[in-house]
CSV table of C-alpha atoms in Angstrom, one decimal:
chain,number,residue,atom,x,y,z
A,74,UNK,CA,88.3,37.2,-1.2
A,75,UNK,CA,86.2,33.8,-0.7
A,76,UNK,CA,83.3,33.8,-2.6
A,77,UNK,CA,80.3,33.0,-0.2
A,78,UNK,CA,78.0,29.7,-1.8
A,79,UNK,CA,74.5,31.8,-2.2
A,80,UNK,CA,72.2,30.0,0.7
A,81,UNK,CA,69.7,27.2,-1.1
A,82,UNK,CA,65.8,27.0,-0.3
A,83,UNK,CA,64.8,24.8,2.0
A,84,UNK,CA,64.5,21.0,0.8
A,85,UNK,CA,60.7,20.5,1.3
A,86,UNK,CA,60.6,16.4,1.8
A,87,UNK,CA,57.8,14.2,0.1
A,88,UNK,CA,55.2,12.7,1.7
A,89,UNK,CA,55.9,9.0,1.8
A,90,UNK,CA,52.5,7.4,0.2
A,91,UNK,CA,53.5,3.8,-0.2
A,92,UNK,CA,50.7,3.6,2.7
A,93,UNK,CA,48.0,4.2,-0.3
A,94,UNK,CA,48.5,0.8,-1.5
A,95,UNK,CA,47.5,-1.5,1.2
A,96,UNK,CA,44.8,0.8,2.2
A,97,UNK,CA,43.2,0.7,-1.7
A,98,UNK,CA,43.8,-3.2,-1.0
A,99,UNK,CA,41.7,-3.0,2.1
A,100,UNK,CA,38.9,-1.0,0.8
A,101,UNK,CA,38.4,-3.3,-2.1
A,102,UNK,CA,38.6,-6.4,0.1
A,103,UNK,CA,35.6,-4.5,2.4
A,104,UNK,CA,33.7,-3.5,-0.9
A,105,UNK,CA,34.0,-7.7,-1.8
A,106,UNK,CA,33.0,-8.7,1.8
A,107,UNK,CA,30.2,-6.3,1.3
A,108,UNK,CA,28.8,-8.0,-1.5
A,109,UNK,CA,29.2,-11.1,-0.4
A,110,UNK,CA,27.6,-10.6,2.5
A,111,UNK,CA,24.3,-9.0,0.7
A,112,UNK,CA,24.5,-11.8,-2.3
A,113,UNK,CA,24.2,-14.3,0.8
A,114,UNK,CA,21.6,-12.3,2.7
A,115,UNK,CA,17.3,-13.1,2.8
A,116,UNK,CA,15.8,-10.0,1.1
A,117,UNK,CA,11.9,-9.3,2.7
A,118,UNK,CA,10.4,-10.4,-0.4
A,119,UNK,CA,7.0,-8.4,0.7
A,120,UNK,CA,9.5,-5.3,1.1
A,121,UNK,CA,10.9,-5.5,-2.3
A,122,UNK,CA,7.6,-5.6,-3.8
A,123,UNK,CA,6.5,-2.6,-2.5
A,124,UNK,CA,9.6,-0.4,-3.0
A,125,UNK,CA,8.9,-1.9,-6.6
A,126,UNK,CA,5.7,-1.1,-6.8
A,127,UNK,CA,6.2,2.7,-5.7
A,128,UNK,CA,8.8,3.0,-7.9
A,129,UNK,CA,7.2,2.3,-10.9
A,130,UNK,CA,3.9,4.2,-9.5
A,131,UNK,CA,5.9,7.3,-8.7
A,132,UNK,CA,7.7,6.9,-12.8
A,133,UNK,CA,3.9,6.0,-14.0
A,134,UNK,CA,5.6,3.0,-15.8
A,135,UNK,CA,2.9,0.0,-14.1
A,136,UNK,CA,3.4,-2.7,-16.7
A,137,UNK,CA,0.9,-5.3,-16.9
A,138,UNK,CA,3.5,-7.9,-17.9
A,139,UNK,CA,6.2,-7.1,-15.4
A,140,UNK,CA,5.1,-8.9,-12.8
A,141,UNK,CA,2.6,-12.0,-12.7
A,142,UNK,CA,-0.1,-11.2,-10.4
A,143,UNK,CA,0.6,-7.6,-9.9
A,144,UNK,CA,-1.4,-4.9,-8.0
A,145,UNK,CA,-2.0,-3.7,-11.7
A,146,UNK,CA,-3.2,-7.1,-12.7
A,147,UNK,CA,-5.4,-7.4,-10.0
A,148,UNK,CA,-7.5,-4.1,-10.3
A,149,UNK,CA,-7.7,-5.1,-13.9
A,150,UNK,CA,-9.5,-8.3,-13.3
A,151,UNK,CA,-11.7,-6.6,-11.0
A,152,UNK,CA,-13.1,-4.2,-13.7
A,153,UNK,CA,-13.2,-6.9,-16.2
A,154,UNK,CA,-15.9,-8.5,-13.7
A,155,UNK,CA,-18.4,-4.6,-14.6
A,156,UNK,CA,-19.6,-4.9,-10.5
A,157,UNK,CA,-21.6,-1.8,-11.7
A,158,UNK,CA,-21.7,1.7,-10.8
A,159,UNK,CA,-21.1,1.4,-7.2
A,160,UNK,CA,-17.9,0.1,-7.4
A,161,UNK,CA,-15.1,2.0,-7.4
A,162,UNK,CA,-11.5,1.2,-8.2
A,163,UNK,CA,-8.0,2.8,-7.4
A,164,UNK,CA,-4.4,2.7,-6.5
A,165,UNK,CA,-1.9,4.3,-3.7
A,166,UNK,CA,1.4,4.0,-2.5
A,167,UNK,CA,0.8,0.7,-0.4
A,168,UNK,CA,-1.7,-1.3,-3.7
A,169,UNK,CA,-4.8,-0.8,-4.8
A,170,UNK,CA,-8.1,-0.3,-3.2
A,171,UNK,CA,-12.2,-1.8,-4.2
A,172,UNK,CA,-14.6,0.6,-3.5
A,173,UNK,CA,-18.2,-0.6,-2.4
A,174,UNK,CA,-21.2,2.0,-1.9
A,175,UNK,CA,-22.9,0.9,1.5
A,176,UNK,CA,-26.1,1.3,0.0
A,177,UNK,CA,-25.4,-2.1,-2.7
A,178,UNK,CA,-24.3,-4.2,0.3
A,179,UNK,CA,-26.4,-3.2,3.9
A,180,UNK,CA,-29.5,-1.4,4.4
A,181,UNK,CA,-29.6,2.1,6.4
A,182,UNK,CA,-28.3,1.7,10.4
A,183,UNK,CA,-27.4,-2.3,9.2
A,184,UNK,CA,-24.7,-4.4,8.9
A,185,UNK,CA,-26.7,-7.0,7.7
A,186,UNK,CA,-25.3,-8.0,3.9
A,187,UNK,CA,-28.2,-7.7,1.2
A,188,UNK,CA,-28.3,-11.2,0.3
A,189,UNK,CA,-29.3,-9.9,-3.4
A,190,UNK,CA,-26.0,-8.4,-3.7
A,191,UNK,CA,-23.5,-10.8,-1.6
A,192,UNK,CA,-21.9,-12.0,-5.9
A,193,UNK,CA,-20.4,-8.8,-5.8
A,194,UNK,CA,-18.5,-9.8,-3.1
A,195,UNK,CA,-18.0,-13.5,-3.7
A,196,UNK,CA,-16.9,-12.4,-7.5
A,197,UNK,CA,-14.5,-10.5,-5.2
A,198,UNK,CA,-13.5,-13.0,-3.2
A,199,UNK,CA,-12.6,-15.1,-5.9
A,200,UNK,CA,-9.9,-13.2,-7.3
A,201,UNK,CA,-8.7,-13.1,-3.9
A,202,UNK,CA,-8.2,-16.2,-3.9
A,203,UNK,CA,-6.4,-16.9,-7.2
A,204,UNK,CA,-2.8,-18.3,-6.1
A,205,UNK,CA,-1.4,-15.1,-7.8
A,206,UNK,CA,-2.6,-13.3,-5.6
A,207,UNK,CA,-2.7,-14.7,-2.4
A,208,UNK,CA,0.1,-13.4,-0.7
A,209,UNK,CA,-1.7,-10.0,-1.2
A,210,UNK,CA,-2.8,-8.4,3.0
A,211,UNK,CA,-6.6,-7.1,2.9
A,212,UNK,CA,-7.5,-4.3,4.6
A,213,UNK,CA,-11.5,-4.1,4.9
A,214,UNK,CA,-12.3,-0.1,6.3
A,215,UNK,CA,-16.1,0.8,6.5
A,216,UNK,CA,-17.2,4.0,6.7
A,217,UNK,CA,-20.5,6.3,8.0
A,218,UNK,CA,-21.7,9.8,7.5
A,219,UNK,CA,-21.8,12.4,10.4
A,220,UNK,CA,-25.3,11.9,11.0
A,221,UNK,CA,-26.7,10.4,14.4
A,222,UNK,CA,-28.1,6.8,14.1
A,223,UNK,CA,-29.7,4.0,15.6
A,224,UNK,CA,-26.3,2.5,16.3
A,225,UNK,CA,-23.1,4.4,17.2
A,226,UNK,CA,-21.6,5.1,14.3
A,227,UNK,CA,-18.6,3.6,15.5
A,228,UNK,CA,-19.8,0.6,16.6
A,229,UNK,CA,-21.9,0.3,12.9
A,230,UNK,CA,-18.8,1.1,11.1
A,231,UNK,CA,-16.6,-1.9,12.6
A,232,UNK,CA,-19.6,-3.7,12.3
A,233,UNK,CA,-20.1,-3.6,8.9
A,234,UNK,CA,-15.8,-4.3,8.5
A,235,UNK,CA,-16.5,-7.1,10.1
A,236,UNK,CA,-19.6,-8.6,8.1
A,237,UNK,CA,-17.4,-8.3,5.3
A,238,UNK,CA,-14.0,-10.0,6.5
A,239,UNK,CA,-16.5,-13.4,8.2
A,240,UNK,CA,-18.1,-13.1,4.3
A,241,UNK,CA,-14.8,-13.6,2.9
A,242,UNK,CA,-13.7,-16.3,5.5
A,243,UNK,CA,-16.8,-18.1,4.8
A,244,UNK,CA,-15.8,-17.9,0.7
A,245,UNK,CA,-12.7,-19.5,1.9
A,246,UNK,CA,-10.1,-16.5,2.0
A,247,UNK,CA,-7.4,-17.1,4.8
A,248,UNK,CA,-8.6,-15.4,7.6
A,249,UNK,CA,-4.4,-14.6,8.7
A,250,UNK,CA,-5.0,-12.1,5.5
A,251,UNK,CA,-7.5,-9.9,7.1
A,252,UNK,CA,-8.0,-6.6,8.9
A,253,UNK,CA,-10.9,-4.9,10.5
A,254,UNK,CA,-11.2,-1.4,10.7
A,255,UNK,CA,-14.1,0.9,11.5
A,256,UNK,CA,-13.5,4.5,10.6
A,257,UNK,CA,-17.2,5.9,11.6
A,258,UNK,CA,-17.2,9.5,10.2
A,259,UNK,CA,-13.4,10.7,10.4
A,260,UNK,CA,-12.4,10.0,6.8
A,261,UNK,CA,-15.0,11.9,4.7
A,262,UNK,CA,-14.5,12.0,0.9
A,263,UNK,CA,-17.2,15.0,0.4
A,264,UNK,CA,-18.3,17.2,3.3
A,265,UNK,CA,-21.6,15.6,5.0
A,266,UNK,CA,-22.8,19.0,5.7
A,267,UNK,CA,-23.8,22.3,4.5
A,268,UNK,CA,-22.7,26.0,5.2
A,269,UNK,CA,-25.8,26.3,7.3
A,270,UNK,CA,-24.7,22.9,8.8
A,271,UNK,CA,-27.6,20.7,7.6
A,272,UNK,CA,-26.9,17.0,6.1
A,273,UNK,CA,-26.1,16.8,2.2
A,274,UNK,CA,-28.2,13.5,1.8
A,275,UNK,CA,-26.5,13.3,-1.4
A,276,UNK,CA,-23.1,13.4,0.1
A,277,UNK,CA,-24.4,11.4,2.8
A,278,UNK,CA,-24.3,8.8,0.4
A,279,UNK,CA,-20.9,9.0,-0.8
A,280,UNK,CA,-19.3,8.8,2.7
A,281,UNK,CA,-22.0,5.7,3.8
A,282,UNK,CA,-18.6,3.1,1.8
A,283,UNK,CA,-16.7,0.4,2.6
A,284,UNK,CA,-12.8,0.3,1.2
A,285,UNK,CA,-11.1,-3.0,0.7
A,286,UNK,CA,-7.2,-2.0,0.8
A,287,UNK,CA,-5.1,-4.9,-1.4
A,288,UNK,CA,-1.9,-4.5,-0.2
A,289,UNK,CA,1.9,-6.4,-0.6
């Protein structure tokens, strides 16, 4: 009797994966044209700095050596100059910011600028000037209280912005540097009213500023 040949498993063929040599080959040529192509690229300088500047915000590592003429640098010059109590310095996401009480610069429903106090601003304007610190935007924002005035308090707020920006044209800041803005009453730091809604005179006070935004 023939002895039947016990039936083998099925042959299961191999992938053929010579193919995973030129395509390693091509990725590492795309990941060299890649470099190459940001190595050779202009990087927004102004971009940079700010991504910089956020960083080492948001890790609360702001050294006053890392970069010459840093937002850091220049809010430290600033306090150096003691502009007195109703100054008011600080720092965001976008820079730092100078804050002025409108009481040392105008008179109530004014945007006149108290002769008797225009250093503090020219000390200011000064620093602006310093070459490290020129490429740095300024944002002037004035703001009112809530109460009714003389003037709309719209129309004193931008006002009193713009006193402040022809003031620092006049001390010979580039006037392409420069914005405007007049927030009236919608940026309150302390409420201007009470529970009973009568005017906190006090508070009043606080919210009568003017910001000056120093950003890259």
């Amino acid at each position: 009797m023939v002895k039947r040949k016990a039936p083998e498993a099925p042959h299961e063929e191999h992938a053929d994966e010579t193919w995973l040599i030129p395509y390693s080959d091509l990725l590492t040529l795309l990941l060299a044209l890649f470099i190459v192509l940001f190595a050779s690229s202009t990087l927004d300088k102004a971009k940079m700095e700010k991504i910089e500047y956020a960083l080492a915000a948001a890790f609360n590592s702001l050294s006053g050596d890392s970069t010459r003429g840093s937002v850091k640098h220049f809010l430290e010059e600033i306090k150096d100059l003691k502009l007195g109590d109703n100054v008011g310095l600080g720092s965001n996401e976008k820079g730092g910011f100078i804050e002025l009480a409108s009481v040392l610069l105008f008179e109530e429903n004014s945007n006149v600028i108290k002769e008797e106090n225009a250093e503090t601003l020219a000390k200011i304007a000064q620093l602006l000037n310093s070459q490290k610190y020129q490429r740095y935007k300024v944002i002037v924002r004035a703001h009112t209280d809530s109460q009714p005035k003389e003037v709309n308090n719209w129309d004193l707020s931008a006002a009193r912005a713009s006193a402040i920006v022809n003031r620092f044209i006049k001390l010979g800041v580039d006037k392409n540097r420069f914005e405007a803005i007049g927030m009236a009453d919608i940026a309150p730091k302390v409420p201007n009213l009470d529970i009973y809604g009568k005017a906190i005179p006090q508070n009043c006070r606080i919210n009568n500023r003017v910001e000056i935004d120093i950003e890259i």
